[in-house]
Short mmCIF file of N, CA and C in Angstrom, two decimals:
data_model
loop_
_atom_site.label_atom_id
_atom_site.label_comp_id
_atom_site.label_asym_id
_atom_site.label_seq_id
_atom_site.Cartn_x
_atom_site.Cartn_y
_atom_site.Cartn_z
N UNK A 1 14.60 159.74 89.31
CA UNK A 1 14.84 160.48 88.02
C UNK A 1 13.74 161.73 88.02
N UNK A 2 12.55 161.48 88.30
CA UNK A 2 11.54 162.34 88.07
C UNK A 2 11.85 163.84 88.85
N UNK A 3 12.55 163.43 89.99
CA UNK A 3 13.02 164.78 90.89
C UNK A 3 14.08 165.40 90.10
N UNK A 4 15.01 164.71 89.59
CA UNK A 4 15.92 165.34 89.00
C UNK A 4 15.55 166.02 87.68
N UNK A 5 14.50 165.52 86.97
CA UNK A 5 14.05 166.30 85.74
C UNK A 5 13.33 167.49 86.10
N UNK A 6 12.87 167.51 87.14
CA UNK A 6 11.89 168.88 87.60
C UNK A 6 12.99 169.97 88.17
N UNK A 7 14.24 169.67 88.32
CA UNK A 7 15.10 170.63 89.10
C UNK A 7 15.41 171.90 88.13
N UNK A 8 15.70 173.02 88.72
CA UNK A 8 16.15 174.22 87.86
C UNK A 8 17.39 173.81 87.44
N UNK A 9 17.70 174.23 86.28
CA UNK A 9 18.99 173.88 85.56
C UNK A 9 19.91 175.23 85.51
N UNK A 10 20.09 175.71 86.70
CA UNK A 10 20.73 177.29 86.83
C UNK A 10 22.23 176.88 87.27
N UNK A 11 22.60 175.53 87.35
CA UNK A 11 24.03 175.47 87.46
C UNK A 11 24.70 174.44 86.74
N UNK A 12 25.92 174.54 86.46
CA UNK A 12 26.60 173.30 85.73
C UNK A 12 26.58 172.04 86.43
N UNK A 13 26.55 172.07 87.64
CA UNK A 13 26.53 170.83 88.54
C UNK A 13 25.21 170.11 88.34
N UNK A 14 24.15 170.82 88.37
CA UNK A 14 22.80 170.51 88.14
C UNK A 14 22.68 169.87 86.80
N UNK A 15 23.04 170.51 85.81
CA UNK A 15 23.24 169.85 84.38
C UNK A 15 24.03 168.55 84.21
N UNK A 16 25.20 168.62 85.00
CA UNK A 16 26.11 167.53 84.80
C UNK A 16 25.50 166.30 85.51
N UNK A 17 24.85 166.54 86.75
CA UNK A 17 24.29 165.47 87.63
C UNK A 17 22.93 164.84 86.81
N UNK A 18 22.23 165.53 86.19
CA UNK A 18 21.19 165.15 85.24
C UNK A 18 21.78 164.38 84.21
N UNK A 19 22.89 164.82 83.49
CA UNK A 19 23.39 164.10 82.47
C UNK A 19 23.96 162.66 82.95
N UNK A 20 24.52 162.64 83.97
CA UNK A 20 25.06 161.58 84.57
C UNK A 20 23.95 160.29 84.76
N UNK A 21 22.99 160.77 85.43
CA UNK A 21 21.83 159.99 85.65
C UNK A 21 21.14 159.60 84.29
N UNK A 22 21.00 160.35 83.26
CA UNK A 22 20.49 159.99 82.00
C UNK A 22 21.29 158.92 81.33
N UNK A 23 22.70 159.11 81.53
CA UNK A 23 23.60 158.08 81.02
C UNK A 23 23.60 156.86 81.69
N UNK A 24 23.28 156.71 82.95
CA UNK A 24 23.24 155.74 83.78
C UNK A 24 21.90 154.87 83.35
N UNK A 25 20.90 155.56 83.29
CA UNK A 25 19.49 155.02 82.86
C UNK A 25 19.69 154.18 81.66
N UNK A 26 20.30 155.07 80.65
CA UNK A 26 20.41 154.34 79.23
C UNK A 26 21.19 153.17 79.30
N UNK A 27 22.29 153.15 80.14
CA UNK A 27 23.14 151.91 80.33
C UNK A 27 22.30 150.76 80.82
N UNK A 28 21.35 151.11 81.53
CA UNK A 28 20.49 149.92 82.19
C UNK A 28 19.06 149.71 81.20
N UNK A 29 19.27 150.00 79.91
CA UNK A 29 18.30 150.10 78.98
C UNK A 29 17.07 150.85 79.32
N UNK A 30 17.09 151.92 80.17
CA UNK A 30 15.92 152.72 80.61
C UNK A 30 16.05 153.93 79.73
N UNK A 31 15.84 153.65 78.45
CA UNK A 31 16.15 154.88 77.42
C UNK A 31 14.98 155.99 77.63
N UNK A 32 13.98 155.41 77.98
CA UNK A 32 12.67 156.56 78.04
C UNK A 32 13.28 157.60 79.35
N UNK A 33 13.70 157.20 80.27
CA UNK A 33 14.18 158.10 81.46
C UNK A 33 15.31 158.82 80.71
N UNK A 34 16.37 158.16 79.98
CA UNK A 34 17.37 158.79 79.67
C UNK A 34 16.99 160.15 78.85
N UNK A 35 15.81 159.82 77.82
CA UNK A 35 15.37 160.81 76.90
C UNK A 35 14.81 161.83 77.63
N UNK A 36 13.98 161.35 78.54
CA UNK A 36 13.25 162.55 79.38
C UNK A 36 14.32 163.59 80.01
N UNK A 37 15.42 162.93 80.63
CA UNK A 37 16.38 163.93 81.22
C UNK A 37 17.22 164.68 80.25
N UNK A 38 17.57 164.08 79.09
CA UNK A 38 18.36 164.72 78.10
C UNK A 38 17.42 165.79 77.35
N UNK A 39 16.15 165.78 77.10
CA UNK A 39 15.24 166.66 76.66
C UNK A 39 15.11 167.77 77.66
N UNK A 40 15.05 167.53 78.95
CA UNK A 40 15.06 168.31 79.98
C UNK A 40 16.20 169.41 80.02
N UNK A 41 17.25 168.87 79.98
CA UNK A 41 18.56 169.76 80.18
C UNK A 41 19.15 170.25 78.79
N UNK A 42 18.61 169.63 77.64
CA UNK A 42 19.06 170.24 76.47
C UNK A 42 18.97 171.69 76.28
N UNK A 43 17.79 172.14 76.33
CA UNK A 43 17.87 173.56 76.24
C UNK A 43 18.47 174.58 77.15
N UNK A 44 19.08 173.88 78.14
CA UNK A 44 19.95 174.72 78.98
C UNK A 44 21.59 174.46 78.69
N UNK A 45 21.98 173.88 77.62
CA UNK A 45 23.02 173.59 77.27
C UNK A 45 23.41 174.15 75.87
N UNK A 46 24.47 174.83 75.51
CA UNK A 46 25.00 175.16 74.31
C UNK A 46 25.01 174.01 73.34
N UNK A 47 24.17 174.02 72.37
CA UNK A 47 24.18 172.80 71.42
C UNK A 47 25.33 172.74 70.69
N UNK A 48 26.16 173.62 70.51
CA UNK A 48 27.40 173.52 69.52
C UNK A 48 28.76 173.25 70.57
N UNK A 49 28.53 173.26 71.64
CA UNK A 49 29.79 172.78 72.53
C UNK A 49 29.85 171.42 72.76
N UNK A 50 31.03 171.02 73.14
CA UNK A 50 31.23 169.53 73.24
C UNK A 50 29.94 168.90 73.99
N UNK A 51 29.83 169.25 75.18
CA UNK A 51 28.79 168.58 76.02
C UNK A 51 27.40 168.56 75.35
N UNK A 52 27.21 169.82 74.61
CA UNK A 52 25.75 169.71 73.91
C UNK A 52 25.88 168.74 72.77
N UNK A 53 26.88 168.63 72.02
CA UNK A 53 26.95 167.76 71.05
C UNK A 53 26.81 166.19 71.42
N UNK A 54 27.47 166.05 72.40
CA UNK A 54 27.41 164.66 73.12
C UNK A 54 26.08 164.32 73.56
N UNK A 55 25.40 165.28 74.34
CA UNK A 55 23.98 165.02 74.59
C UNK A 55 23.08 164.68 73.40
N UNK A 56 23.27 165.60 72.45
CA UNK A 56 22.42 165.44 71.22
C UNK A 56 22.59 164.18 70.55
N UNK A 57 23.67 163.69 70.58
CA UNK A 57 24.22 162.39 69.86
C UNK A 57 23.45 161.32 70.62
N UNK A 58 23.68 161.25 72.01
CA UNK A 58 23.19 160.10 72.78
C UNK A 58 21.58 160.18 72.75
N UNK A 59 20.96 161.41 72.80
CA UNK A 59 19.55 161.60 72.77
C UNK A 59 18.98 160.83 71.43
N UNK A 60 19.63 161.13 70.16
CA UNK A 60 19.25 160.61 69.03
C UNK A 60 19.29 159.01 68.88
N UNK A 61 20.59 158.64 69.53
CA UNK A 61 20.49 156.98 69.68
C UNK A 61 19.57 156.47 70.39
N UNK A 62 19.17 157.09 71.44
CA UNK A 62 18.18 156.68 72.41
C UNK A 62 16.76 156.68 71.84
N UNK A 63 16.42 157.58 71.25
CA UNK A 63 15.20 157.75 70.49
C UNK A 63 15.13 156.63 69.58
N UNK A 64 16.09 156.34 68.74
CA UNK A 64 16.01 155.16 67.92
C UNK A 64 15.89 153.86 68.64
N UNK A 65 16.32 153.53 69.81
CA UNK A 65 16.31 152.53 70.70
C UNK A 65 15.05 152.25 71.20
N UNK A 66 14.06 153.34 71.33
CA UNK A 66 12.83 153.07 71.94
C UNK A 66 11.82 152.97 70.68
N UNK A 67 12.37 152.84 69.53
CA UNK A 67 11.46 152.57 68.33
C UNK A 67 11.11 153.92 67.61
N UNK A 68 11.59 155.21 67.99
CA UNK A 68 11.54 156.52 67.37
C UNK A 68 12.40 156.70 66.21
N UNK A 69 12.56 155.86 65.32
CA UNK A 69 13.65 155.73 64.37
C UNK A 69 13.70 157.08 63.41
N UNK A 70 12.58 157.27 62.91
CA UNK A 70 12.56 158.76 62.24
C UNK A 70 12.89 159.94 62.99
N UNK A 71 12.76 159.96 64.23
CA UNK A 71 13.16 161.08 65.09
C UNK A 71 14.70 160.91 65.27
N UNK A 72 15.11 159.62 65.44
CA UNK A 72 16.54 159.54 65.56
C UNK A 72 17.34 159.89 64.49
N UNK A 73 16.81 159.70 63.12
CA UNK A 73 17.43 159.95 61.98
C UNK A 73 17.41 161.70 61.89
N UNK A 74 16.17 162.25 62.07
CA UNK A 74 16.09 163.68 62.15
C UNK A 74 17.13 164.35 63.08
N UNK A 75 17.13 163.75 64.34
CA UNK A 75 18.21 164.37 65.17
C UNK A 75 19.65 164.23 64.74
N UNK A 76 19.93 162.99 64.07
CA UNK A 76 21.35 162.91 63.55
C UNK A 76 21.56 163.83 62.38
N UNK A 77 20.54 164.01 61.53
CA UNK A 77 20.63 164.96 60.37
C UNK A 77 21.08 166.35 60.85
N UNK A 78 20.24 166.72 61.86
CA UNK A 78 20.61 167.99 62.47
C UNK A 78 21.84 168.32 63.09
N UNK A 79 22.01 167.14 63.98
CA UNK A 79 23.48 167.14 64.72
C UNK A 79 24.64 167.24 63.61
N UNK A 80 24.61 166.55 62.42
CA UNK A 80 25.61 166.46 61.44
C UNK A 80 25.98 167.90 60.95
N UNK A 81 24.95 168.65 60.79
CA UNK A 81 25.19 170.10 60.39
C UNK A 81 25.96 170.80 61.51
N UNK A 82 25.53 170.66 62.63
CA UNK A 82 26.28 171.46 63.65
C UNK A 82 27.58 170.94 63.90
N UNK A 83 27.84 169.45 63.90
CA UNK A 83 28.93 169.01 64.18
C UNK A 83 29.99 169.35 63.13
N UNK A 84 29.62 169.30 61.88
CA UNK A 84 30.40 169.61 60.78
C UNK A 84 30.82 171.10 60.98
N UNK A 85 29.98 171.96 61.26
CA UNK A 85 30.26 173.25 61.18
C UNK A 85 31.27 173.56 62.47
N UNK A 86 31.06 172.93 63.41
CA UNK A 86 31.91 173.08 64.72
C UNK A 86 33.32 172.55 64.65
N UNK A 87 33.32 171.26 64.25
CA UNK A 87 34.54 170.58 64.23
C UNK A 87 35.15 170.11 62.91
N UNK A 88 34.44 170.47 61.58
CA UNK A 88 35.10 170.28 60.39
C UNK A 88 34.65 168.73 59.89
N UNK A 89 34.70 168.72 58.67
CA UNK A 89 34.03 167.37 58.08
C UNK A 89 34.89 166.25 58.30
N UNK A 90 36.14 166.31 58.52
CA UNK A 90 37.04 165.23 58.92
C UNK A 90 37.56 164.90 60.27
N UNK A 91 36.67 165.83 61.21
CA UNK A 91 36.97 165.33 62.65
C UNK A 91 36.54 164.11 62.95
N UNK A 92 37.21 163.29 63.96
CA UNK A 92 36.65 161.92 64.26
C UNK A 92 35.15 161.95 64.76
N UNK A 93 34.85 163.07 65.61
CA UNK A 93 33.30 163.07 66.08
C UNK A 93 32.32 163.37 64.85
N UNK A 94 32.75 164.07 63.91
CA UNK A 94 31.89 164.40 62.68
C UNK A 94 31.70 162.89 62.02
N UNK A 95 32.71 162.25 61.74
CA UNK A 95 32.55 160.90 61.10
C UNK A 95 31.89 160.02 61.96
N UNK A 96 31.95 160.05 63.33
CA UNK A 96 31.09 159.15 64.03
C UNK A 96 29.59 159.47 63.80
N UNK A 97 29.29 160.78 63.94
CA UNK A 97 27.91 161.32 63.61
C UNK A 97 27.39 160.70 62.36
N UNK A 98 28.13 160.93 61.24
CA UNK A 98 27.93 160.25 60.05
C UNK A 98 27.81 158.74 60.10
N UNK A 99 28.43 157.99 60.67
CA UNK A 99 28.19 156.51 60.87
C UNK A 99 26.82 156.31 61.53
N UNK A 100 26.61 157.05 62.73
CA UNK A 100 25.36 156.98 63.31
C UNK A 100 24.28 157.19 62.66
N UNK A 101 24.19 158.35 61.87
CA UNK A 101 23.16 158.70 60.67
C UNK A 101 23.05 157.49 59.97
N UNK A 102 24.17 157.16 59.26
CA UNK A 102 23.80 156.04 58.31
C UNK A 102 23.27 154.78 58.91
N UNK A 103 23.71 154.29 60.14
CA UNK A 103 23.13 153.13 60.69
C UNK A 103 21.61 153.25 61.15
N UNK A 104 21.11 154.44 61.52
CA UNK A 104 19.68 154.67 61.90
C UNK A 104 18.94 154.80 60.38
N UNK A 105 19.70 155.32 59.35
CA UNK A 105 19.10 155.47 57.88
C UNK A 105 18.79 153.88 57.48
N UNK A 106 19.58 153.00 57.86
CA UNK A 106 19.66 151.43 57.54
C UNK A 106 18.32 150.98 58.46
N UNK A 107 18.34 151.12 59.50
CA UNK A 107 17.37 150.62 60.54
C UNK A 107 15.94 151.14 60.12
N UNK A 108 15.83 152.29 59.56
CA UNK A 108 14.57 152.99 59.19
C UNK A 108 14.14 152.56 57.87
N UNK A 109 14.93 151.56 57.05
CA UNK A 109 14.45 151.14 55.81
C UNK A 109 15.04 151.95 54.65
N UNK A 110 15.71 153.08 54.93
CA UNK A 110 16.17 153.98 53.85
C UNK A 110 17.55 153.34 53.32
N UNK A 111 17.53 152.12 52.86
CA UNK A 111 18.61 151.26 52.64
C UNK A 111 19.65 151.80 51.69
N UNK A 112 19.22 152.28 50.42
CA UNK A 112 20.02 152.73 49.36
C UNK A 112 20.71 154.13 49.87
N UNK A 113 20.17 154.95 50.67
CA UNK A 113 20.59 156.15 51.16
C UNK A 113 21.80 155.77 52.25
N UNK A 114 21.57 154.69 53.08
CA UNK A 114 22.46 154.29 54.02
C UNK A 114 23.59 153.66 53.43
N UNK A 115 23.64 152.89 52.49
CA UNK A 115 24.79 152.34 51.81
C UNK A 115 25.44 153.40 51.14
N UNK A 116 24.84 154.56 50.43
CA UNK A 116 25.58 155.47 49.90
C UNK A 116 26.41 156.28 50.93
N UNK A 117 25.72 156.54 52.05
CA UNK A 117 26.43 157.16 53.16
C UNK A 117 27.53 156.20 53.69
N UNK A 118 27.36 155.02 53.95
CA UNK A 118 28.31 154.12 54.54
C UNK A 118 29.66 154.14 53.53
N UNK A 119 29.12 154.08 52.20
CA UNK A 119 30.26 153.93 51.24
C UNK A 119 31.24 155.30 51.21
N UNK A 120 30.45 156.37 51.24
CA UNK A 120 31.28 157.61 51.27
C UNK A 120 32.04 157.99 52.66
N UNK A 121 31.45 157.44 53.77
CA UNK A 121 32.01 157.58 55.05
C UNK A 121 33.29 156.56 55.06
N UNK A 122 33.22 155.28 54.54
CA UNK A 122 34.57 154.47 54.59
C UNK A 122 35.47 155.03 53.64
N UNK A 123 35.34 155.70 52.63
CA UNK A 123 36.47 156.26 52.04
C UNK A 123 36.92 157.32 52.79
N UNK A 124 36.27 158.20 53.45
CA UNK A 124 36.91 159.12 54.28
C UNK A 124 37.41 158.63 55.62
N UNK A 125 36.87 157.66 56.13
CA UNK A 125 37.75 157.14 57.39
C UNK A 125 39.01 156.48 57.04
N UNK A 126 39.06 155.68 55.74
CA UNK A 126 40.22 155.16 55.43
C UNK A 126 41.21 156.47 55.16
N UNK A 127 40.77 157.43 54.47
CA UNK A 127 41.67 158.71 54.17
C UNK A 127 42.03 159.40 55.44
N UNK A 128 41.40 159.39 56.48
CA UNK A 128 41.61 160.28 57.75
C UNK A 128 42.21 159.40 58.86
N UNK A 129 41.50 158.15 59.04
CA UNK A 129 42.05 157.41 60.21
C UNK A 129 42.99 156.13 59.88
N UNK A 130 42.85 155.66 58.40
CA UNK A 130 43.61 154.73 58.02
C UNK A 130 42.64 153.40 57.91
N UNK A 131 43.09 152.29 57.14
CA UNK A 131 42.29 151.28 56.86
C UNK A 131 42.05 150.26 58.03
N UNK A 132 43.09 150.22 59.14
CA UNK A 132 42.98 149.31 60.24
C UNK A 132 42.52 150.02 61.53
N UNK A 133 42.00 151.20 61.31
CA UNK A 133 41.54 151.87 62.55
C UNK A 133 40.27 151.38 62.93
N UNK A 134 40.02 150.99 64.43
CA UNK A 134 38.69 150.30 64.63
C UNK A 134 37.34 151.06 64.23
N UNK A 135 37.40 152.29 63.99
CA UNK A 135 36.22 152.89 63.45
C UNK A 135 36.08 152.75 62.13
N UNK A 136 37.05 152.57 61.26
CA UNK A 136 36.99 152.32 59.78
C UNK A 136 36.47 150.78 59.78
N UNK A 137 37.01 149.94 60.57
CA UNK A 137 36.53 148.67 60.60
C UNK A 137 34.95 148.33 61.06
N UNK A 138 34.55 149.33 61.96
CA UNK A 138 33.09 149.35 62.18
C UNK A 138 32.24 149.85 61.26
N UNK A 139 32.78 150.84 60.37
CA UNK A 139 32.02 151.13 59.28
C UNK A 139 32.02 150.23 58.08
N UNK A 140 32.92 149.45 58.15
CA UNK A 140 33.01 148.27 57.03
C UNK A 140 31.91 147.34 57.52
N UNK A 141 31.83 147.07 58.98
CA UNK A 141 30.77 146.19 59.46
C UNK A 141 29.30 146.56 59.25
N UNK A 142 29.24 148.04 59.57
CA UNK A 142 27.90 148.49 59.34
C UNK A 142 27.44 148.58 57.74
N UNK A 143 28.46 148.72 57.01
CA UNK A 143 27.97 148.82 55.61
C UNK A 143 27.66 147.29 55.08
N UNK A 144 28.52 146.26 55.59
CA UNK A 144 28.24 145.01 55.20
C UNK A 144 26.60 144.69 55.63
N UNK A 145 26.64 144.90 56.81
CA UNK A 145 25.21 144.57 57.40
C UNK A 145 24.19 145.06 56.74
N UNK A 146 24.21 146.29 56.29
CA UNK A 146 23.18 147.05 55.51
C UNK A 146 23.03 146.42 54.12
N UNK A 147 24.23 146.05 53.48
CA UNK A 147 24.18 145.36 52.20
C UNK A 147 23.30 144.07 52.28
N UNK A 148 23.55 143.37 53.52
CA UNK A 148 22.79 142.22 53.71
C UNK A 148 21.32 142.39 53.80
N UNK A 149 20.95 143.47 54.55
CA UNK A 149 19.78 143.91 54.75
C UNK A 149 18.84 144.34 53.39
N UNK A 150 19.56 144.79 52.57
CA UNK A 150 18.76 144.97 51.35
C UNK A 150 19.00 144.09 50.17
N UNK A 151 19.41 142.94 50.55
CA UNK A 151 19.35 141.73 49.69
C UNK A 151 20.55 141.45 48.82
N UNK A 152 21.71 142.30 49.16
CA UNK A 152 22.91 142.02 48.36
C UNK A 152 23.88 141.08 49.21
N UNK A 153 23.37 139.95 49.19
CA UNK A 153 23.94 138.87 50.21
C UNK A 153 25.43 138.52 49.97
N UNK A 154 25.63 138.24 48.49
CA UNK A 154 26.89 138.05 48.29
C UNK A 154 27.98 138.93 48.65
N UNK A 155 27.61 140.22 48.38
CA UNK A 155 28.63 141.42 48.96
C UNK A 155 28.84 141.49 50.38
N UNK A 156 27.71 141.26 51.00
CA UNK A 156 27.67 141.22 52.47
C UNK A 156 28.49 140.31 53.10
N UNK A 157 28.36 139.05 52.48
CA UNK A 157 28.98 137.92 52.88
C UNK A 157 30.61 138.04 52.73
N UNK A 158 30.83 138.51 51.59
CA UNK A 158 32.28 138.76 51.06
C UNK A 158 32.90 139.82 51.95
N UNK A 159 32.28 140.82 52.29
CA UNK A 159 32.85 141.73 53.27
C UNK A 159 33.07 141.25 54.58
N UNK A 160 31.93 140.55 55.21
CA UNK A 160 32.08 139.90 56.40
C UNK A 160 33.15 138.89 56.64
N UNK A 161 33.42 138.13 55.40
CA UNK A 161 34.43 137.19 55.52
C UNK A 161 35.83 137.76 55.40
N UNK A 162 36.02 138.92 54.79
CA UNK A 162 37.34 139.76 54.90
C UNK A 162 37.51 140.54 56.17
N UNK A 163 36.25 140.75 56.82
CA UNK A 163 36.41 141.77 57.99
C UNK A 163 36.70 141.06 59.16
N UNK A 164 36.39 139.87 59.29
CA UNK A 164 36.67 138.85 60.47
C UNK A 164 38.04 138.74 60.73
N UNK A 165 38.95 138.46 59.71
CA UNK A 165 40.40 138.37 60.15
C UNK A 165 40.95 139.70 60.40
N UNK A 166 40.54 140.91 59.73
CA UNK A 166 40.94 142.20 59.94
C UNK A 166 40.66 142.63 61.35
N UNK A 167 39.42 142.39 61.84
CA UNK A 167 39.03 142.65 63.25
C UNK A 167 40.00 141.75 64.18
N UNK A 168 40.24 140.41 63.88
CA UNK A 168 40.87 139.79 64.82
C UNK A 168 42.47 140.13 64.77
N UNK A 169 42.87 140.56 63.75
CA UNK A 169 44.37 141.04 63.79
C UNK A 169 44.39 142.47 64.35
N UNK A 170 43.46 143.21 64.12
CA UNK A 170 43.57 144.65 64.85
C UNK A 170 43.29 144.66 66.33
N UNK A 171 42.14 144.03 66.50
CA UNK A 171 41.64 144.01 67.95
C UNK A 171 41.87 142.64 68.93
N UNK A 172 41.93 141.58 68.11
CA UNK A 172 42.30 140.40 68.67
C UNK A 172 40.95 139.52 68.45
N UNK A 173 41.13 138.25 68.47
CA UNK A 173 40.04 137.04 68.23
C UNK A 173 38.92 137.17 69.11
N UNK A 174 39.25 137.56 70.55
CA UNK A 174 38.26 137.44 71.36
C UNK A 174 37.48 138.68 71.60
N UNK A 175 37.93 139.88 70.92
CA UNK A 175 37.39 141.03 71.09
C UNK A 175 35.80 141.11 70.67
N UNK A 176 35.02 141.75 71.51
CA UNK A 176 33.51 141.72 71.29
C UNK A 176 33.45 142.19 69.86
N UNK A 177 34.03 143.12 69.12
CA UNK A 177 33.64 143.57 67.78
C UNK A 177 33.97 142.50 66.85
N UNK A 178 35.08 141.50 67.08
CA UNK A 178 35.47 140.53 66.33
C UNK A 178 34.30 139.45 66.48
N UNK A 179 33.95 139.13 67.57
CA UNK A 179 32.82 138.17 67.84
C UNK A 179 31.60 138.49 67.12
N UNK A 180 31.06 139.89 67.46
CA UNK A 180 30.03 140.30 66.96
C UNK A 180 30.08 140.06 65.32
N UNK A 181 31.15 140.30 64.83
CA UNK A 181 31.10 140.26 63.21
C UNK A 181 31.11 138.82 62.83
N UNK A 182 31.91 137.94 63.56
CA UNK A 182 31.72 136.42 63.23
C UNK A 182 30.38 135.97 63.56
N UNK A 183 29.56 136.45 64.52
CA UNK A 183 28.18 136.02 64.62
C UNK A 183 27.39 136.55 63.68
N UNK A 184 27.55 137.84 63.07
CA UNK A 184 26.66 138.32 62.21
C UNK A 184 26.88 137.49 60.78
N UNK A 185 28.06 137.06 60.48
CA UNK A 185 28.42 136.43 59.23
C UNK A 185 27.63 134.87 59.40
N UNK A 186 27.77 134.36 60.68
CA UNK A 186 27.16 132.95 60.89
C UNK A 186 25.76 133.09 60.87
N UNK A 187 25.26 133.95 61.45
CA UNK A 187 23.83 133.81 61.75
C UNK A 187 22.79 134.30 60.77
N UNK A 188 23.47 135.43 59.82
CA UNK A 188 22.51 136.13 59.22
C UNK A 188 22.43 135.72 57.76
N UNK A 189 23.67 135.49 57.17
CA UNK A 189 23.63 135.25 55.60
C UNK A 189 24.34 134.07 55.16
N UNK A 190 25.32 133.33 56.06
CA UNK A 190 26.15 132.33 55.53
C UNK A 190 25.31 131.02 55.44
#
């Protein structure tokens, strides 16, 4: 990976190859390598086109995964401005960036801010995608998790209890999201 990071970024093929290596590294939980590659190629990619937006989103998540949570939040805040300008506030990619920002706000301990963002996002996802869309269900899950983290246990439990059958109905009882939601309910607060 070090050899790739030192390559000149003068062709789309070189950039795409490096990006593929960054994603493979991250899939292997080698986030530092993914971050290094993403930071190496990002200056050579238009940050407002699809590829640049995806690279910035993944980079922000990887920063959070290595413990640089405040950097992750900062990257998602910056990305949200660009994503909203490029795609519009109701575009599914913009809604995903908002979800990820709220999630990292929660993980950074900025719980009231995260809950406020999850509640606004949930209303928008229901309006844009519908109440049964998997992304809407994911936002409900993340909101419930954040409620539990800030001590609002009865609300969190109530939401998880309502969410388990919804995930099972929409995705199936054995789907990983359904199982994760059941696990969070059973292990965290019940």
